[in-house]
Amino acid sequence: MDRETDQAKRGRVISLVIAGTGLVWLAALALGDTLGWSPRTLAFFDLAALAGFTMALWLLFGLWRARRNNKE
């Protein structure tokens, strides 16, 4: 049971990383459009969002491997 709750916590953290990255990215794009930020600044936030989504994918892969190893 302890492994299941640990995996559930990791899943919730991954979902929060994905949702938080998406919300911050959308907020930065909206704020940049309102304030007239340069395309270079907006590209920085695009790259930061890409890094956040990549990290979430890496965490998800680790969770998948942990679940697969627990079944064996």
PDB file of C-alpha atoms in Angstrom:
ATOM      1  CA  MET A   1       0.000   0.000   0.000  1.00  0.00           C
ATOM      2  CA  ASP A   2       2.871   2.359   0.749  1.00  0.00           C
ATOM      3  CA  ARG A   3       4.264   2.048  -2.769  1.00  0.00           C
ATOM      4  CA  GLU A   4       0.856   2.844  -4.237  1.00  0.00           C
ATOM      5  CA  THR A   5       0.497   6.009  -2.194  1.00  0.00           C
ATOM      6  CA  ASP A   6       4.047   7.058  -3.108  1.00  0.00           C
ATOM      7  CA  GLN A   7       3.281   6.531  -6.785  1.00  0.00           C
ATOM      8  CA  ALA A   8       0.008   8.425  -6.428  1.00  0.00           C
ATOM      9  CA  LYS A   9       1.891  11.351  -4.866  1.00  0.00           C
ATOM     10  CA  ARG A  10       4.407  11.321  -7.703  1.00  0.00           C
ATOM     11  CA  GLY A  11       1.548  11.295 -10.202  1.00  0.00           C
ATOM     12  CA  ARG A  12      -0.051  14.304  -8.538  1.00  0.00           C
ATOM     13  CA  VAL A  13       3.260  16.174  -8.572  1.00  0.00           C
ATOM     14  CA  ILE A  14       3.661  15.434 -12.282  1.00  0.00           C
ATOM     15  CA  SER A  15       0.160  16.688 -13.005  1.00  0.00           C
ATOM     16  CA  LEU A  16       0.863  19.870 -11.043  1.00  0.00           C
ATOM     17  CA  VAL A  17       4.091  20.425 -12.979  1.00  0.00           C
ATOM     18  CA  ILE A  18       2.221  20.071 -16.278  1.00  0.00           C
ATOM     19  CA  ALA A  19      -0.670  22.309 -15.227  1.00  0.00           C
ATOM     20  CA  GLY A  20       1.604  24.902 -13.607  1.00  0.00           C
ATOM     21  CA  THR A  21       3.876  25.062 -16.623  1.00  0.00           C
ATOM     22  CA  GLY A  22       0.921  25.535 -18.940  1.00  0.00           C
ATOM     23  CA  LEU A  23      -0.657  28.241 -16.803  1.00  0.00           C
ATOM     24  CA  VAL A  24       2.573  30.189 -16.346  1.00  0.00           C
ATOM     25  CA  TRP A  25       3.293  29.927 -20.062  1.00  0.00           C
ATOM     26  CA  LEU A  26      -0.156  31.227 -21.012  1.00  0.00           C
ATOM     27  CA  ALA A  27       0.078  34.021 -18.454  1.00  0.00           C
ATOM     28  CA  ALA A  28       3.498  35.050 -19.755  1.00  0.00           C
ATOM     29  CA  LEU A  29       2.242  35.102 -23.336  1.00  0.00           C
ATOM     30  CA  ALA A  30      -0.810  37.161 -22.393  1.00  0.00           C
ATOM     31  CA  LEU A  31       1.266  39.556 -20.322  1.00  0.00           C
ATOM     32  CA  GLY A  32       3.850  39.851 -23.074  1.00  0.00           C
ATOM     33  CA  ASP A  33       1.171  40.631 -25.629  1.00  0.00           C
ATOM     34  CA  THR A  34      -0.328  43.282 -23.362  1.00  0.00           C
ATOM     35  CA  LEU A  35       2.994  44.916 -22.515  1.00  0.00           C
ATOM     36  CA  GLY A  36       4.471  44.556 -25.993  1.00  0.00           C
ATOM     37  CA  TRP A  37       7.451  42.394 -25.091  1.00  0.00           C
ATOM     38  CA  SER A  38       9.953  41.624 -27.816  1.00  0.00           C
ATOM     39  CA  PRO A  39       9.823  38.306 -29.661  1.00  0.00           C
ATOM     40  CA  ARG A  40      13.130  37.408 -28.047  1.00  0.00           C
ATOM     41  CA  THR A  41      11.608  37.698 -24.572  1.00  0.00           C
ATOM     42  CA  LEU A  42       8.579  35.660 -25.612  1.00  0.00           C
ATOM     43  CA  ALA A  43      10.891  33.019 -27.085  1.00  0.00           C
ATOM     44  CA  PHE A  44      12.587  32.776 -23.691  1.00  0.00           C
ATOM     45  CA  PHE A  45       9.257  31.902 -22.081  1.00  0.00           C
ATOM     46  CA  ASP A  46       8.575  29.401 -24.871  1.00  0.00           C
ATOM     47  CA  LEU A  47      11.876  27.693 -24.139  1.00  0.00           C
ATOM     48  CA  ALA A  48      11.188  27.750 -20.403  1.00  0.00           C
ATOM     49  CA  ALA A  49       7.807  26.091 -21.008  1.00  0.00           C
ATOM     50  CA  LEU A  50       9.471  23.519 -23.230  1.00  0.00           C
ATOM     51  CA  ALA A  51      11.904  22.757 -20.413  1.00  0.00           C
ATOM     52  CA  GLY A  52       9.031  22.394 -17.929  1.00  0.00           C
ATOM     53  CA  PHE A  53       7.108  20.031 -20.180  1.00  0.00           C
ATOM     54  CA  THR A  54      10.262  18.034 -20.877  1.00  0.00           C
ATOM     55  CA  MET A  55      10.902  17.706 -17.151  1.00  0.00           C
ATOM     56  CA  ALA A  56       7.330  16.503 -16.646  1.00  0.00           C
ATOM     57  CA  LEU A  57       7.804  13.938 -19.407  1.00  0.00           C
ATOM     58  CA  TRP A  58      11.005  12.738 -17.757  1.00  0.00           C
ATOM     59  CA  LEU A  59       9.228  12.414 -14.397  1.00  0.00           C
ATOM     60  CA  LEU A  60       6.371  10.561 -16.062  1.00  0.00           C
ATOM     61  CA  PHE A  61       8.814   8.143 -17.669  1.00  0.00           C
ATOM     62  CA  GLY A  62      10.379   7.483 -14.257  1.00  0.00           C
ATOM     63  CA  LEU A  63       6.963   6.833 -12.746  1.00  0.00           C
ATOM     64  CA  TRP A  64       6.091   4.455 -15.570  1.00  0.00           C
ATOM     65  CA  ARG A  65       9.324   2.507 -15.044  1.00  0.00           C
ATOM     66  CA  ALA A  66       8.730   2.338 -11.286  1.00  0.00           C
ATOM     67  CA  ARG A  67       5.237   0.936 -11.810  1.00  0.00           C
ATOM     68  CA  ARG A  68       6.507  -1.542 -14.364  1.00  0.00           C
ATOM     69  CA  ASN A  69       9.274  -2.724 -11.994  1.00  0.00           C
ATOM     70  CA  ASN A  70       6.781  -3.150  -9.134  1.00  0.00           C
ATOM     71  CA  LYS A  71       4.676  -5.549 -11.192  1.00  0.00           C
ATOM     72  CA  GLU A  72       7.581  -7.961 -11.659  1.00  0.00           C
TER      73      GLU A  72
END
